[in-house]
XYZ file of C-alpha atoms in Angstrom:
561
model
C -132.686 -14.288 22.351
C -133.753 -15.455 25.784
C -131.488 -17.674 27.890
C -132.642 -19.734 30.938
C -131.554 -19.263 34.552
C -132.167 -21.624 37.588
C -131.799 -18.685 39.891
C -133.735 -15.430 40.771
C -130.594 -13.404 41.296
C -127.740 -12.979 38.908
C -124.281 -12.212 40.233
C -122.939 -11.977 36.691
C -124.475 -9.022 35.077
C -125.610 -9.436 31.479
C -126.884 -6.858 29.001
C -130.598 -6.617 30.019
C -133.751 -7.515 28.259
C -135.652 -4.406 26.763
C -137.619 -4.166 30.003
C -138.655 -2.015 32.798
C -138.384 -3.316 36.231
C -138.667 -1.330 39.430
C -135.389 0.290 40.254
C -133.496 3.452 41.034
C -129.989 4.542 40.228
C -127.179 6.286 42.022
C -125.703 3.463 44.232
C -127.336 4.257 47.486
C -127.103 2.252 50.577
C -130.213 0.106 49.973
C -132.032 1.181 53.068
C -135.303 1.658 51.359
C -137.186 -0.143 48.466
C -136.447 0.954 45.002
C -138.466 3.557 43.249
C -139.987 3.236 39.868
C -137.541 3.355 37.057
C -138.486 3.596 33.442
C -136.796 1.812 30.625
C -133.248 3.038 29.858
C -133.092 5.454 32.775
C -130.751 3.540 35.015
C -127.363 1.946 34.935
C -125.619 1.728 38.195
C -122.073 0.403 37.805
C -119.906 2.997 39.766
C -118.461 4.393 36.648
C -114.892 5.601 36.572
C -112.195 6.531 34.012
C -109.577 3.788 33.737
C -107.027 6.210 35.183
C -108.715 5.807 38.465
C -108.296 2.064 38.638
C -105.474 -0.107 39.901
C -103.514 -2.225 37.485
C -104.421 -6.006 38.238
C -106.722 -7.585 40.598
C -109.055 -10.570 40.593
C -112.815 -10.199 40.147
C -114.454 -13.121 42.052
C -117.957 -14.194 41.082
C -120.262 -17.001 42.012
C -122.049 -19.509 39.602
C -124.544 -22.088 40.558
C -123.181 -24.889 38.506
C -120.184 -25.791 36.349
C -121.096 -25.388 32.580
C -122.824 -28.364 31.042
C -121.797 -27.247 27.667
C -119.781 -24.174 26.901
C -121.551 -23.715 23.527
C -124.427 -21.270 24.393
C -125.948 -21.888 20.905
C -126.486 -25.555 21.920
C -129.554 -26.515 23.800
C -127.416 -27.818 26.782
C -125.472 -24.490 26.950
C -128.369 -22.059 26.723
C -127.783 -20.648 30.121
C -127.388 -17.135 31.628
C -124.409 -18.124 33.733
C -122.510 -19.672 30.845
C -123.270 -16.647 28.731
C -122.036 -14.344 31.487
C -118.781 -16.269 31.724
C -118.200 -16.014 28.039
C -119.225 -12.389 27.585
C -115.601 -11.207 28.062
C -114.310 -13.849 25.459
C -116.615 -13.909 22.575
C -117.414 -11.663 19.573
C -120.683 -9.775 19.082
C -121.991 -7.260 16.484
C -123.570 -4.678 18.708
C -123.332 -3.149 22.236
C -125.869 -1.074 24.112
C -125.804 2.034 26.117
C -127.796 2.617 29.313
C -130.724 3.873 27.214
C -130.786 0.727 25.077
C -129.289 2.526 22.002
C -127.223 -0.028 19.862
C -123.924 0.653 18.308
C -121.498 -1.563 16.468
C -118.892 -3.263 18.544
C -115.961 -1.875 16.640
C -113.672 -4.429 18.447
C -115.130 -7.027 16.090
C -116.943 -5.215 13.292
C -116.212 -1.887 11.622
C -119.632 -1.820 10.067
C -122.963 -3.666 10.188
C -125.614 -2.501 7.820
C -128.996 -3.461 6.565
C -128.010 -3.034 2.917
C -131.265 -4.160 1.158
C -134.873 -4.930 2.130
C -136.009 -6.902 -0.963
C -134.563 -9.356 -0.406
C -133.480 -8.406 3.047
C -129.706 -8.262 3.195
C -127.216 -7.466 5.962
C -123.575 -6.809 5.325
C -121.033 -7.517 8.225
C -117.576 -5.901 7.723
C -115.125 -7.482 10.220
C -112.407 -5.615 11.971
C -109.189 -6.538 10.158
C -107.400 -6.905 13.496
C -109.890 -9.429 14.816
C -108.515 -12.938 15.339
C -109.391 -16.042 17.336
C -107.281 -16.795 20.283
C -105.281 -19.300 18.120
C -104.284 -16.431 15.809
C -106.712 -17.489 13.019
C -108.494 -14.476 11.460
C -112.247 -14.050 11.935
C -113.753 -14.229 8.561
C -117.027 -14.489 6.592
C -116.704 -18.210 6.905
C -117.354 -18.094 10.556
C -120.566 -16.259 9.874
C -121.583 -18.689 7.189
C -120.906 -21.790 9.282
C -122.937 -20.545 12.272
C -125.773 -19.453 9.983
C -125.883 -23.132 8.532
C -125.667 -24.749 11.842
C -128.613 -22.707 13.246
C -130.740 -22.869 10.074
C -132.565 -25.888 11.260
C -131.937 -27.799 8.057
C -129.976 -30.421 9.765
C -131.778 -31.702 12.845
C -128.689 -33.206 14.239
C -127.515 -29.817 15.306
C -129.094 -29.551 18.724
C -129.759 -25.821 18.753
C -131.154 -23.640 21.490
C -132.728 -21.179 19.035
C -132.590 -20.675 15.292
C -132.297 -16.912 15.864
C -133.752 -16.138 12.394
C -131.153 -18.222 10.529
C -133.956 -20.458 9.374
C -134.750 -17.441 7.239
C -131.335 -16.943 5.680
C -131.041 -17.924 2.044
C -127.205 -17.749 1.905
C -124.097 -16.156 3.355
C -121.546 -14.969 0.818
C -118.078 -13.532 0.765
C -117.959 -9.811 0.340
C -115.204 -7.570 -0.974
C -112.798 -9.770 0.935
C -112.597 -12.607 3.543
C -113.378 -9.864 6.234
C -116.797 -9.179 4.890
C -120.030 -11.406 5.111
C -123.198 -10.660 3.167
C -126.274 -12.368 4.607
C -129.270 -12.722 2.370
C -132.706 -13.693 3.753
C -135.519 -15.545 1.982
C -138.042 -14.089 4.360
C -137.920 -10.846 6.414
C -136.493 -11.152 9.865
C -137.446 -8.200 12.205
C -134.736 -8.619 14.683
C -131.670 -9.175 12.523
C -129.488 -7.064 14.700
C -129.810 -9.785 17.344
C -128.221 -12.622 15.412
C -124.754 -11.892 16.734
C -125.589 -9.646 19.627
C -127.299 -9.500 23.033
C -127.206 -13.101 24.318
C -125.812 -14.413 21.075
C -122.156 -14.641 20.059
C -120.250 -15.422 17.028
C -118.431 -18.770 17.387
C -115.553 -20.036 15.249
C -116.350 -22.209 12.193
C -114.516 -25.088 13.755
C -117.230 -25.356 16.389
C -120.207 -24.945 14.051
C -118.897 -26.993 10.930
C -120.356 -30.330 12.118
C -123.093 -31.552 14.433
C -120.552 -33.482 16.506
C -118.342 -30.420 17.010
C -121.465 -28.260 17.774
C -123.094 -30.640 20.207
C -119.962 -32.149 21.878
C -117.047 -30.002 21.043
C -117.421 -27.608 23.965
C -118.689 -29.919 26.551
C -115.493 -30.504 28.557
C -113.912 -27.083 27.786
C -114.277 -24.084 25.653
C -112.315 -24.016 22.358
C -110.748 -20.964 20.685
C -112.370 -17.523 21.686
C -111.710 -13.877 20.760
C -112.029 -11.411 23.569
C -109.938 -9.447 26.097
C -109.920 -12.619 28.402
C -109.440 -16.262 27.755
C -109.848 -19.330 29.899
C -106.729 -19.707 31.974
C -107.660 -22.711 34.066
C -110.602 -24.827 35.059
C -111.227 -27.380 37.727
C -114.483 -29.247 37.571
C -113.925 -31.104 40.707
C -113.391 -27.870 42.782
C -115.971 -25.922 40.739
C -113.709 -23.112 39.529
C -113.045 -21.282 36.418
C -110.300 -18.770 35.947
C -110.027 -16.298 33.084
C -106.882 -14.451 32.253
C -105.613 -12.006 29.543
C -105.860 -13.196 25.931
C -102.289 -12.723 24.389
C -103.755 -12.313 20.983
C -106.244 -9.518 21.975
C -105.876 -6.453 19.789
C -107.877 -3.987 21.876
C -107.387 -2.089 25.064
C -105.580 -3.885 27.823
C -107.908 -5.096 30.551
C -107.286 -3.553 34.141
C -108.175 -6.696 35.827
C -105.635 -9.578 35.693
C -108.159 -12.383 36.313
C -111.843 -13.188 36.661
C -112.648 -16.126 38.883
C -115.881 -18.024 38.847
C -116.636 -20.404 41.794
C -119.584 -22.772 41.999
C -121.656 -22.031 45.130
C -125.050 -23.055 45.923
C -127.707 -20.407 46.624
C -127.484 -20.457 50.248
C -123.678 -19.815 50.256
C -123.416 -16.677 48.062
C -124.375 -13.986 50.650
C -122.051 -15.659 53.375
C -119.303 -15.745 50.663
C -119.775 -11.974 50.092
C -119.685 -11.322 53.855
C -116.505 -13.354 54.184
C -114.831 -11.433 51.323
C -114.650 -14.595 49.179
C -116.590 -13.088 46.267
C -117.103 -9.550 45.005
C -120.555 -9.409 43.676
C -123.958 -11.173 44.104
C -127.536 -10.515 43.002
C -129.998 -9.665 45.790
C -133.130 -11.847 45.731
C -134.622 -11.411 49.098
C -135.240 -8.930 51.995
C -132.856 -10.977 54.175
C -130.210 -10.902 51.559
C -130.562 -7.150 51.201
C -130.369 -6.569 54.982
C -127.303 -8.841 55.251
C -125.536 -6.996 52.375
C -126.280 -3.577 53.823
C -124.567 -4.739 57.040
C -121.445 -5.877 55.276
C -118.459 -3.470 55.498
C -117.215 -2.359 52.205
C -120.278 -3.481 50.204
C -122.564 -1.098 48.155
C -125.937 -1.910 46.702
C -126.229 -1.129 42.962
C -129.603 -0.788 41.378
C -130.961 -0.819 37.799
C -133.975 -2.334 36.057
C -133.740 -6.111 36.244
C -133.008 -8.278 33.242
C -134.817 -11.494 34.081
C -138.263 -12.702 35.109
C -139.462 -15.773 36.957
C -142.243 -17.957 35.825
C -143.520 -21.550 35.849
C -143.991 -23.755 32.822
C -146.523 -26.598 32.542
C -145.608 -29.975 31.178
C -148.227 -30.487 28.449
C -146.646 -33.384 26.721
C -149.015 -36.161 25.546
C -149.647 -38.565 28.403
C -148.700 -36.071 31.125
C -151.266 -35.197 33.741
C -151.455 -31.712 32.499
C -151.837 -32.505 28.749
C -155.275 -30.894 28.619
C -155.006 -27.148 28.014
C -158.304 -26.411 29.794
C -156.825 -28.101 32.942
C -153.709 -26.014 32.746
C -155.749 -22.756 32.372
C -157.999 -23.620 35.230
C -154.968 -24.191 37.472
C -153.539 -20.983 36.424
C -156.569 -19.071 37.598
C -156.045 -20.403 41.067
C -152.443 -19.186 41.601
C -152.335 -15.806 43.430
C -149.432 -14.281 41.556
C -150.124 -10.922 43.275
C -149.766 -12.659 46.646
C -146.466 -14.203 45.522
C -145.058 -10.823 44.301
C -146.174 -9.154 47.495
C -144.582 -11.944 49.708
C -141.311 -12.076 47.862
C -140.631 -8.448 46.807
C -142.102 -6.269 49.516
C -139.101 -4.343 50.910
C -137.234 -4.783 47.671
C -139.361 -2.683 45.384
C -142.188 -0.181 45.783
C -145.726 -1.645 45.163
C -144.703 -5.188 43.902
C -146.738 -6.359 41.056
C -146.787 -9.675 39.109
C -145.682 -9.686 35.398
C -148.732 -10.078 33.204
C -147.126 -10.565 29.699
C -144.644 -13.174 28.483
C -143.040 -11.034 25.777
C -142.876 -7.422 27.068
C -141.998 -6.195 30.566
C -144.012 -3.590 32.675
C -143.282 -0.085 31.366
C -141.825 -1.222 27.980
C -143.636 -0.090 24.858
C -145.896 -2.860 23.887
C -146.651 -4.137 27.494
C -150.138 -4.815 28.294
C -151.949 -7.079 30.725
C -153.023 -10.239 28.935
C -153.017 -12.619 32.015
C -156.136 -14.411 33.259
C -157.438 -13.009 36.574
C -156.931 -14.711 39.869
C -160.254 -16.307 40.359
C -160.138 -19.572 42.459
C -163.924 -19.901 42.435
C -163.990 -19.964 38.635
C -160.939 -22.387 38.680
C -162.811 -24.836 40.805
C -165.960 -24.616 38.625
C -163.820 -25.310 35.444
C -162.087 -28.242 37.272
C -165.519 -29.704 38.073
C -166.713 -29.196 34.539
C -163.595 -31.100 33.325
C -164.569 -34.041 35.540
C -161.936 -33.464 38.267
C -164.276 -33.890 41.307
C -163.524 -33.435 44.960
C -164.331 -36.734 46.841
C -167.392 -36.847 49.118
C -165.196 -36.644 52.203
C -163.053 -33.883 50.835
C -159.330 -34.033 49.779
C -157.607 -34.101 46.418
C -159.777 -34.054 43.254
C -159.998 -37.275 41.189
C -160.968 -38.256 37.712
C -161.162 -41.841 36.389
C -159.329 -43.083 39.481
C -156.396 -40.705 39.140
C -155.750 -38.008 41.747
C -154.818 -34.462 40.619
C -151.468 -34.515 42.152
C -148.856 -32.203 40.566
C -145.084 -32.351 41.011
C -143.509 -28.837 41.066
C -139.789 -28.853 40.359
C -137.249 -26.093 41.100
C -133.691 -25.288 41.991
C -133.058 -25.678 45.628
C -133.323 -21.977 46.618
C -135.294 -20.498 49.565
C -137.098 -18.003 47.408
C -138.249 -20.601 44.876
C -139.519 -22.835 47.693
C -141.342 -19.918 49.284
C -143.156 -19.201 46.001
C -144.037 -22.882 45.576
C -145.330 -23.003 49.146
C -147.707 -20.142 48.316
C -148.818 -21.956 45.239
C -149.209 -25.114 47.239
C -151.767 -23.345 49.660
C -153.595 -21.775 46.687
C -154.185 -25.037 44.912
C -154.873 -26.975 48.001
C -157.934 -24.627 48.593
C -159.490 -25.944 45.314
C -158.535 -29.626 45.855
C -155.275 -29.812 43.860
C -152.237 -31.405 45.529
C -148.957 -29.681 44.675
C -145.664 -31.655 45.711
C -142.519 -29.612 46.007
C -139.432 -31.247 44.444
C -136.181 -29.277 44.791
C -133.127 -30.073 42.634
C -129.431 -29.244 42.704
C -128.083 -26.609 40.243
C -125.824 -29.135 38.345
C -127.540 -30.553 35.337
C -130.855 -29.022 36.263
C -131.705 -28.291 32.766
C -130.020 -31.111 30.971
C -131.350 -33.891 33.127
C -134.507 -32.555 34.608
C -136.169 -29.738 32.459
C -135.206 -30.745 28.882
C -136.316 -34.423 29.283
C -139.587 -33.118 30.699
C -139.213 -34.650 34.190
C -141.827 -32.230 35.786
C -145.512 -31.366 35.955
C -144.755 -27.700 36.718
C -141.345 -26.217 36.775
C -139.749 -23.014 37.956
C -136.903 -21.143 36.319
C -136.045 -17.676 35.156
C -135.714 -16.314 31.591
C -133.007 -13.804 30.953
C -133.320 -11.640 27.866
C -131.645 -9.155 25.718
C -132.764 -6.322 23.536
C -134.532 -8.542 20.946
C -137.594 -10.086 22.486
C -139.277 -11.016 19.308
C -136.362 -13.368 18.453
C -137.382 -15.736 21.250
C -141.039 -16.314 20.138
C -140.425 -19.423 18.184
C -137.687 -20.541 20.571
C -139.985 -20.639 23.522
C -143.623 -20.836 22.262
C -143.280 -22.410 18.760
C -143.998 -26.065 18.705
C -141.927 -28.357 16.576
C -142.063 -31.933 17.718
C -138.562 -33.302 17.838
C -136.988 -29.779 17.986
C -138.040 -28.306 21.347
C -135.363 -25.462 21.552
C -136.707 -23.665 24.568
C -140.366 -25.110 24.519
C -139.653 -27.463 27.453
C -143.413 -27.900 28.092
C -144.036 -29.123 24.643
C -147.054 -27.017 24.275
C -148.257 -25.249 21.132
C -150.415 -25.386 18.056
C -150.083 -24.766 14.372
C -152.226 -21.653 14.786
C -149.775 -20.165 17.269
C -146.873 -21.128 15.084
C -148.431 -19.288 12.135
C -148.962 -16.285 14.358
C -145.375 -16.292 15.495
C -144.290 -16.492 11.830
C -146.286 -13.476 10.911
C -144.975 -11.424 13.998
C -141.366 -12.225 13.410
C -141.757 -11.281 9.644
C -143.182 -7.843 10.419
C -140.654 -5.141 9.839
C -143.019 -2.340 11.033
C -142.340 -1.962 14.815
C -145.854 -0.935 15.782
C -147.460 -3.730 13.877
C -145.057 -6.192 15.322
C -146.019 -5.122 18.779
C -149.696 -5.665 18.031
C -149.010 -9.057 16.664
C -146.726 -9.966 19.453
C -149.507 -9.209 21.976
C -151.800 -11.597 20.015
C -149.101 -14.157 20.433
C -149.017 -13.528 24.114
C -152.792 -13.955 24.457
C -152.732 -17.255 22.687
C -149.784 -18.435 24.938
C -152.067 -17.703 27.928
C -154.945 -19.435 26.218
C -153.100 -22.534 25.711
C -151.922 -22.652 29.378
C -148.319 -22.843 28.291
C -146.730 -21.008 31.276
C -147.309 -18.161 33.706
C -144.959 -15.249 34.292
C -144.597 -14.348 37.961
C -142.182 -11.346 38.638
C -139.481 -9.228 37.082
C -136.237 -9.048 38.866
C -135.808 -6.190 41.348
C -132.293 -5.637 39.756
C -130.354 -5.189 42.942
C -126.725 -6.204 43.041
C -124.265 -6.159 46.084
C -120.803 -5.324 45.081
C -117.541 -4.281 46.652
C -117.816 -0.524 47.071
C -114.237 -0.098 45.451
C -115.315 -2.010 42.292
C -115.670 0.261 39.420
C -117.577 -0.075 36.015
C -119.518 -3.153 37.282
C -122.735 -3.793 39.059
C -126.336 -3.356 37.992
C -125.848 -2.698 34.238
C -129.416 -2.171 33.312
C -129.517 -1.944 29.481
C -125.839 -1.161 29.176
C -123.250 -3.572 27.890
C -120.222 -4.043 30.215
C -116.726 -3.223 28.871
C -114.507 -5.812 30.497
C -111.350 -3.968 29.798
C -112.577 -1.156 32.024
C -113.809 -3.179 35.111
C -111.382 -2.893 38.025
C -110.720 -1.771 41.577
C -110.213 1.860 42.563
C -106.683 3.041 43.514
């Protein structure tokens, strides 16, 4: 599942999307751009045995906003930073190594197996020691309740992504309460991602009713089940502190606490310099240079797990409702120029991302993007009736000027990207107005309601890219999930359905690229760049940094003796 992010740099490492971004390993000093890393070759977290670590300590991290909703399955909580906060607190079925190989997370499940293919059936056997933080056992009923909530049958559940549960026929009790048998009525290719990657298992108390699902975790998280638990929160101060979970049955964490502090984008590097936080993603050359010059800080590098893009608002009545207009504007944006301006000095040979579904270097990646061609863009705008006035200036049609409002989180890098677009579009008579917003409520009050013409944000993925096809590009009026541009077609819906149902990996890749071509043809959105994957961390912080495809073990993160 893909989750959204307002930022271009993540200080909270997440398990990465199945991607290849430019990167190199080994934890160098960051004095040169990264080399080219292939998928699954890099994880740079300063690995150490727990015997090398101090007992105790506080890991201090930055977030851009206080959680709008702690339920990451809900449309208001589908956010990379909220997921990052909860990763040490919530159950999942699988973890990944640096090569992207999946294994069962035995803290929570002793076995997860595809036990039948006709009908498709998955059996989850829950660790008998696993309990929620209130002492209640984790059982098959938690699985069943979540499957029901995400099924889409009850539209009162404001879900971020159905995650294939719309294909689940039933969830039954297995040999005992600690086993769940999930039976599908249609094939679902990425069944391993239903409780893995960016998707957690939540307690049935949170998924039992729409009211609990939508509102139960708004002010605070409820019961959890991980090595850490919320110890204290202060919305006014913008601070969240995690401490040890007394009900945790696994290895004792080396850290005492993990503290998250709300900081705006401009404050994170100074906070690292002033020894107020311990890790921050590097999003610009200036950030890299400053981090390099900070005593006691190392640069960790691995393939990035997010990609920047812009989405059009194609809702009926919007200025960009015509797909031909959106496609024409896309052709006038110099994405190579944006990549060169932003990532030179951070990566070797910066390139734009030319696929919505697969990352460069990943099996299945191919260039499906329209070519940069401002001359053709201008001609298409002329043909659509958007004419440049006799005296020059902004194009007009039927008395309406082609003025577009571009919305983004107030971060210097986003603004620089928008300024390049502004110059590109101005050259063909399109006026782009830059409208920056604070991090708090960016998605809930701006993006989800559709208060934009074009909007910037990042998508952060996991190892299950096909599970996001319907979430982002499927069009279901009244159930937008992640399709904030409200753009799509019955034909694309049908193609997505066919792709997600295909259990043959090679055929699924072929179909997914057909989906991608159609997404470009509808002018839904334009990918810009993959993340460089650079993270600045305290040099004495072990088992944490640029994780690449690897899942972090929060019981093993700590500071060296």
